[in-house]
Amino acid sequence: MTLIQIILLSLFAFLALYLIYFRSRLRDRLIAVLFFLIAVAAVLFPDATTVIAQSVGVGRGTDLLVYLSIVAGIFAVLLLYGKISRCERLQTELVRELALRDASIPPRE
Amino acid sequence: MASSAVSSQRAGIACIENPIASGDVVSSYTTWVVIPAYNEDGSLREVVSPLAASRYRVVVVDDGSQFPVQRLLKGLNVSICRHVVNLGQGAALQTGIRYALSQGARYIVTFDADGQHDPEDIPKLLDRLVHGGCDVALGSRFLAGGAAVDIPLLRKIVLHVALFIFRMTSGLKLTDVHNGLRAFSAEAASKLRITQNGMAHASQILSQIERNRFRYGEVPVRIVYTDYSLAKGQRVSNAFNILWEILTGGIWR
């Protein structure tokens, strides 16, 4: 088991646990900022990515960035999915409220 | 059965004057039939008419149909709730159930608008609630005494596959896991939270029955697959969709 495998699996586990138990708007934003800083650092110090990559068992810095990007991408998609679900629920509540308010009653015999 | 019919007739007349004073447990005034409908102009009036004239109260939930449902059901003794946009059968059922409960329903029956269900099965479901000690009565077309008239072979296969998979993931002992004909006591219905707007609501209802530990029972019912109900958006791919909804609906436990 190379170091990178352990790291990636831990990241997946962390993200899964985070999404289920530890969500908060602030933490979401902190994670976004973290990914952003890593991206900026990778651009500013490309040679550093190679050093880090090799220390965890990945051949090239670029490959390491790809792996991290995949994790970030999955995270973003899941956040968006959650947001869409919440939107749909709100929409349902609104439409239902209107339906119940404007319910028509049967005509008098 | 005969004696209860007579007593319910007497109670029925008393009901119209004073709904609270009815002596019959299955008071004709407090059983509500919820009919979700989306673009069912071909069958809606024929399905609703006999129910509207019966001793049950009826609410049709118009799920954003593209024609005026109120005009189609003109003169009938039904309440109508209209979703301004189409949300799905699950959402329509939840809206109808909310409405029925707000009107003081004692028992709630879910009934399809496409003509596949038989109104004669409703008393059987209610009997299970009233005398059978159940909180929920589920219709089953595969139970002895039930029928699936002219069911397309592919549909039959899909339903049996779904049943097989369902049995492995759920503790409920059922023979039909995708039947829209059900009856609930008001207490059970008020505990339902149908958040799946689409067809996955059927699985969600079942998993909520399990989670709430409702006393449930199955009742043989007659499902008729008319050309109309089959033609209306029922293609081969729909069998796949039903299976998908049932399987992925199992995620919402």
Coordinates of C-alpha atoms in Angstrom, one line a residue:
Chain A
M1 CA 0.0 0.0 0.0
T2 CA 1.7 3.2 -1.1
L3 CA 1.3 6.4 0.8
I4 CA -0.8 8.0 -1.9
Q5 CA -3.3 5.2 -1.7
I6 CA -3.7 5.7 2.1
I7 CA -4.0 9.4 1.6
L8 CA -6.7 9.2 -1.1
L9 CA -8.7 6.5 0.8
S10 CA -8.5 8.7 3.9
L11 CA -9.7 11.7 1.9
F12 CA -12.7 9.7 0.5
A13 CA -13.5 8.5 4.0
F14 CA -13.2 12.0 5.5
L15 CA -15.4 13.5 2.8
A16 CA -18.0 10.8 3.2
L17 CA -18.2 11.3 6.9
Y18 CA -18.1 15.1 6.5
L19 CA -21.0 15.1 4.1
I20 CA -23.1 12.9 6.3
Y21 CA -22.3 14.3 9.8
F22 CA -20.2 17.4 9.9
R23 CA -21.6 19.7 7.2
S24 CA -21.9 23.4 7.9
R25 CA -21.8 26.4 5.5
L26 CA -18.6 27.7 7.2
R27 CA -16.8 24.4 6.9
D28 CA -17.9 24.0 3.2
R29 CA -16.4 27.4 2.5
L30 CA -13.2 26.6 4.4
I31 CA -12.8 23.4 2.4
A32 CA -13.3 25.4 -0.8
V33 CA -10.7 27.9 0.3
L34 CA -8.3 25.1 1.1
F35 CA -8.7 23.6 -2.4
F36 CA -8.2 27.1 -3.9
L37 CA -5.0 27.7 -1.9
I38 CA -3.6 24.3 -3.0
A39 CA -4.4 25.2 -6.6
V40 CA -2.7 28.6 -6.4
A41 CA 0.3 27.1 -4.6
A42 CA 0.6 24.3 -7.3
V43 CA 0.7 27.0 -10.0
L44 CA 3.2 29.2 -8.2
F45 CA 5.5 26.3 -7.2
P46 CA 5.3 23.6 -9.9
D47 CA 8.5 22.0 -8.8
A48 CA 7.2 21.6 -5.3
T49 CA 4.3 19.5 -6.6
T50 CA 6.9 17.1 -8.1
V51 CA 8.7 16.8 -4.8
I52 CA 5.5 16.2 -2.8
A53 CA 4.3 13.7 -5.4
Q54 CA 7.4 11.6 -5.3
S55 CA 7.4 11.6 -1.5
V56 CA 3.9 9.9 -1.5
G57 CA 4.6 7.5 -4.3
V58 CA 3.3 9.3 -7.3
G59 CA 5.5 9.7 -10.4
R60 CA 4.7 13.3 -11.4
G61 CA 3.4 16.4 -9.8
T62 CA 0.8 16.7 -12.4
D63 CA -0.6 13.3 -11.6
L64 CA -0.9 14.2 -8.0
L65 CA -2.9 17.3 -8.9
V66 CA -5.2 15.2 -11.1
Y67 CA -6.0 12.9 -8.2
L68 CA -6.7 15.8 -5.9
S69 CA -8.8 17.5 -8.6
I70 CA -10.9 14.3 -8.9
V71 CA -11.6 14.4 -5.1
A72 CA -12.4 18.1 -5.3
G73 CA -14.7 17.5 -8.3
I74 CA -16.7 14.7 -6.5
F75 CA -17.0 16.9 -3.5
A76 CA -18.3 19.8 -5.6
V77 CA -20.8 17.6 -7.4
L78 CA -22.2 16.2 -4.2
L79 CA -22.6 19.7 -2.7
L80 CA -24.5 20.8 -5.8
Y81 CA -26.7 17.7 -5.7
G82 CA -27.6 18.5 -2.2
K83 CA -28.4 22.0 -3.1
I84 CA -30.6 20.9 -6.0
S85 CA -32.5 18.5 -3.7
R86 CA -33.1 21.3 -1.2
C87 CA -34.4 23.5 -4.0
E88 CA -36.8 20.8 -5.2
R89 CA -38.1 20.3 -1.7
L90 CA -38.7 24.0 -1.3
Q91 CA -40.5 24.1 -4.6
T92 CA -42.6 21.2 -3.6
E93 CA -43.6 22.9 -0.4
L94 CA -44.6 26.1 -2.2
V95 CA -46.6 24.4 -4.9
R96 CA -48.3 22.3 -2.2
E97 CA -49.2 25.3 -0.1
L98 CA -50.8 26.9 -3.1
A99 CA -52.7 23.7 -3.9
L100 CA -54.1 23.4 -0.4
R101 CA -55.0 27.1 -0.1
D102 CA -56.9 27.2 -3.4
A103 CA -58.6 23.9 -3.0
S104 CA -62.0 23.9 -4.6
I105 CA -64.8 22.4 -2.6
P106 CA -67.7 20.4 -4.2
P107 CA -70.8 22.3 -5.4
R108 CA -73.8 22.4 -3.0
E109 CA -76.4 19.7 -3.9
Chain B
M1 CA -71.6 -7.9 6.0
A2 CA -75.3 -7.4 5.4
S3 CA -76.0 -6.1 8.9
S4 CA -73.1 -3.7 8.7
A5 CA -74.4 -2.5 5.4
V6 CA -77.8 -1.7 6.9
S7 CA -76.3 0.0 9.9
S8 CA -74.0 2.0 7.7
Q9 CA -76.9 3.2 5.7
R10 CA -78.6 4.4 8.8
A11 CA -75.4 5.9 10.0
G12 CA -74.8 7.4 6.6
I13 CA -78.1 9.4 6.8
A14 CA -77.3 10.6 10.3
C15 CA -73.8 11.6 9.1
I16 CA -75.0 14.1 6.6
E17 CA -76.9 15.9 9.3
N18 CA -74.4 15.4 12.1
P19 CA -71.0 13.9 11.1
I20 CA -69.8 13.6 14.7
A21 CA -72.7 11.6 15.9
S22 CA -72.3 8.6 13.5
G23 CA -72.3 5.3 15.3
D24 CA -70.8 3.3 12.4
V25 CA -67.0 3.1 12.8
V26 CA -66.5 3.4 9.0
S27 CA -68.4 6.6 8.8
S28 CA -69.3 7.3 5.3
Y29 CA -68.4 10.9 5.8
T30 CA -64.8 10.5 7.0
T31 CA -63.3 8.1 4.5
W32 CA -61.4 10.1 1.9
V33 CA -60.2 8.8 -1.5
V34 CA -57.1 10.6 -2.8
I35 CA -56.8 10.5 -6.6
P36 CA -53.6 12.0 -8.0
A37 CA -54.0 12.9 -11.6
Y38 CA -51.7 14.2 -14.3
N39 CA -53.2 14.6 -17.8
E40 CA -55.7 11.8 -17.4
D41 CA -58.4 13.5 -19.4
G42 CA -59.3 10.3 -21.1
S43 CA -60.2 8.4 -17.9
L44 CA -60.6 10.9 -15.1
R45 CA -64.3 11.6 -15.2
E46 CA -65.2 7.9 -15.6
V47 CA -63.0 7.0 -12.7
V48 CA -64.1 9.8 -10.4
S49 CA -67.8 9.7 -11.0
P50 CA -68.8 6.5 -9.2
L51 CA -66.5 7.4 -6.3
A52 CA -68.0 10.9 -6.1
A53 CA -71.5 9.5 -5.9
S54 CA -70.5 6.9 -3.3
R55 CA -70.3 7.3 0.4
Y56 CA -66.7 8.3 0.3
R57 CA -65.3 11.8 0.1
V58 CA -63.0 12.4 -2.8
V59 CA -60.1 14.7 -3.4
V60 CA -58.5 14.9 -6.9
V61 CA -55.0 16.3 -6.9
D62 CA -54.4 17.8 -10.2
D63 CA -50.7 17.6 -10.6
G64 CA -50.3 20.4 -13.2
S65 CA -52.4 18.9 -15.9
Q66 CA -52.5 20.8 -19.1
F67 CA -56.3 21.0 -19.3
P68 CA -58.8 22.4 -16.8
V69 CA -59.6 19.6 -14.4
Q70 CA -62.3 21.6 -12.6
R71 CA -64.2 21.9 -15.9
L72 CA -63.8 18.2 -16.6
L73 CA -65.2 17.3 -13.2
K74 CA -68.0 19.9 -13.3
G75 CA -71.0 19.0 -11.2
L76 CA -69.2 16.1 -9.4
N77 CA -69.0 16.0 -5.6
V78 CA -65.3 16.2 -5.4
S79 CA -62.7 18.5 -3.9
I80 CA -59.8 19.5 -6.2
C81 CA -56.3 20.6 -5.2
R82 CA -54.2 21.8 -8.1
H83 CA -50.4 21.9 -8.3
V84 CA -49.5 24.8 -10.5
V85 CA -46.5 22.8 -11.9
N86 CA -46.1 19.0 -12.3
L87 CA -44.3 17.6 -9.3
G88 CA -44.9 13.9 -9.6
Q89 CA -47.3 11.3 -8.2
G90 CA -45.6 11.1 -4.8
A91 CA -46.0 14.8 -4.3
A92 CA -49.6 14.7 -5.4
L93 CA -50.3 11.9 -2.9
Q94 CA -48.8 13.8 -0.1
T95 CA -50.8 16.9 -0.9
G96 CA -54.0 14.9 -1.1
I97 CA -53.3 13.2 2.2
R98 CA -52.6 16.5 3.8
Y99 CA -55.8 17.9 2.5
A100 CA -57.9 14.9 3.5
L101 CA -56.4 15.0 7.0
S102 CA -57.2 18.7 7.3
Q103 CA -60.8 17.8 6.4
G104 CA -61.1 15.4 9.3
A105 CA -60.5 12.1 7.4
R106 CA -60.6 9.0 9.5
Y107 CA -59.4 6.7 6.8
I108 CA -57.6 7.6 3.6
V109 CA -57.5 5.5 0.4
T110 CA -55.0 6.1 -2.4
F111 CA -56.5 5.4 -5.9
D112 CA -55.1 5.8 -9.4
A113 CA -56.8 7.9 -12.0
D114 CA -56.0 5.8 -15.0
G115 CA -58.8 3.3 -14.6
Q116 CA -56.6 0.4 -13.5
H117 CA -58.1 0.2 -10.0
D118 CA -61.5 -1.1 -9.1
P119 CA -63.7 0.9 -6.6
E120 CA -65.2 -2.4 -5.4
D121 CA -61.9 -3.2 -3.7
I122 CA -62.1 -0.1 -1.5
P123 CA -64.4 -1.7 1.1
K124 CA -62.1 -4.7 1.3
L125 CA -59.2 -2.5 2.2
L126 CA -61.2 -0.5 4.7
D127 CA -62.5 -3.7 6.3
R128 CA -58.9 -4.7 6.9
L129 CA -58.3 -1.4 8.8
V130 CA -61.5 -1.5 10.8
H131 CA -61.9 -5.1 11.6
G132 CA -58.4 -6.5 10.7
G133 CA -56.5 -4.5 13.2
C134 CA -54.2 -2.9 10.6
D135 CA -52.9 0.6 10.3
V136 CA -52.3 0.1 6.6
A137 CA -54.0 -2.1 4.1
L138 CA -52.0 -2.7 0.8
G139 CA -53.6 -3.9 -2.4
S140 CA -51.9 -6.9 -4.1
R141 CA -52.6 -8.1 -7.5
F142 CA -50.7 -11.3 -7.0
L143 CA -52.5 -12.5 -3.9
A144 CA -55.0 -15.3 -4.2
G145 CA -58.3 -13.6 -5.1
G146 CA -56.5 -10.7 -6.7
A147 CA -56.1 -10.2 -10.5
A148 CA -53.8 -8.5 -12.9
V149 CA -56.1 -8.5 -16.0
D150 CA -54.2 -8.3 -19.3
I151 CA -51.0 -7.5 -17.6
P152 CA -48.2 -7.2 -20.2
L153 CA -45.6 -10.0 -19.8
L154 CA -42.7 -7.6 -19.4
R155 CA -44.5 -5.7 -16.7
K156 CA -45.2 -8.9 -14.8
I157 CA -41.5 -9.9 -15.0
V158 CA -40.4 -6.5 -13.8
L159 CA -42.8 -6.6 -10.9
H160 CA -41.6 -10.0 -9.8
V161 CA -38.0 -9.1 -10.1
A162 CA -38.7 -6.0 -8.0
L163 CA -40.5 -8.1 -5.5
F164 CA -37.6 -10.5 -5.2
I165 CA -35.1 -7.7 -4.7
F166 CA -37.4 -6.0 -2.2
R167 CA -37.7 -9.1 -0.2
M168 CA -34.0 -9.2 0.3
T169 CA -33.7 -5.7 1.5
S170 CA -36.8 -5.3 3.6
G171 CA -38.5 -7.1 6.5
L172 CA -42.0 -6.6 5.1
K173 CA -43.8 -9.7 3.9
L174 CA -45.4 -8.6 0.7
T175 CA -46.5 -10.0 -2.6
D176 CA -46.9 -6.7 -4.5
V177 CA -44.5 -3.8 -4.0
H178 CA -45.8 -1.4 -6.6
N179 CA -49.5 -1.1 -6.0
G180 CA -51.2 2.3 -5.9
L181 CA -54.3 1.0 -4.2
R182 CA -53.8 1.4 -0.4
A183 CA -55.7 2.4 2.7
F184 CA -54.4 4.2 5.8
S185 CA -55.9 5.0 9.1
A186 CA -55.6 8.8 9.8
E187 CA -53.0 8.2 12.5
A188 CA -50.8 6.3 10.1
A189 CA -51.3 8.7 7.2
S190 CA -50.4 11.6 9.4
K191 CA -47.0 10.0 10.1
L192 CA -46.2 9.6 6.4
R193 CA -43.6 12.0 5.0
I194 CA -43.5 11.4 1.3
T195 CA -40.5 13.4 0.1
Q196 CA -39.9 11.4 -3.1
N197 CA -42.0 13.3 -5.7
G198 CA -41.6 10.8 -8.4
M199 CA -42.5 7.1 -8.7
A200 CA -40.0 6.2 -6.0
H201 CA -42.6 7.3 -3.5
A202 CA -44.0 3.8 -3.6
S203 CA -40.8 2.4 -2.2
Q204 CA -40.6 5.2 0.3
I205 CA -44.1 4.5 1.6
L206 CA -43.2 0.9 2.1
S207 CA -40.0 1.8 4.0
Q208 CA -41.9 4.2 6.2
I209 CA -44.4 1.5 7.0
E210 CA -41.5 -0.6 8.1
R211 CA -39.8 2.1 10.0
N212 CA -43.0 3.3 11.8
R213 CA -43.8 -0.4 12.5
F214 CA -47.4 0.1 11.2
R215 CA -49.5 -3.0 11.4
Y216 CA -50.0 -3.8 7.8
G217 CA -51.9 -6.3 5.8
E218 CA -52.3 -7.2 2.1
V219 CA -55.7 -7.4 0.4
P220 CA -56.2 -9.1 -3.0
V221 CA -57.3 -6.5 -5.5
R222 CA -58.1 -6.4 -9.2
I223 CA -55.9 -4.4 -11.5
V224 CA -57.1 -4.0 -15.1
Y225 CA -54.5 -3.0 -17.8
T226 CA -56.7 -1.3 -20.3
D227 CA -55.4 -0.1 -23.6
Y228 CA -55.8 3.4 -22.4
S229 CA -53.7 3.0 -19.3
L230 CA -51.0 1.1 -21.2
A231 CA -50.9 3.6 -24.1
K232 CA -50.6 6.6 -21.8
G233 CA -46.8 6.8 -21.6
Q234 CA -46.4 3.2 -21.0
R235 CA -43.6 2.0 -23.2
V236 CA -41.1 -0.8 -22.8
S237 CA -38.7 1.6 -21.3
N238 CA -41.3 2.3 -18.6
A239 CA -40.9 -1.2 -17.3
F240 CA -37.2 -0.4 -16.8
N241 CA -38.1 2.9 -15.2
I242 CA -40.4 1.2 -12.7
L243 CA -37.6 -1.2 -11.8
W244 CA -35.1 1.6 -11.4
E245 CA -37.4 3.6 -9.2
I246 CA -38.1 0.7 -7.0
L247 CA -34.4 -0.2 -6.7
T248 CA -33.1 3.3 -6.2
G249 CA -36.1 4.1 -4.1
G250 CA -34.7 1.6 -1.6
I251 CA -31.9 4.0 -0.9
W252 CA -34.2 6.3 0.9
R253 CA -34.5 4.3 4.1

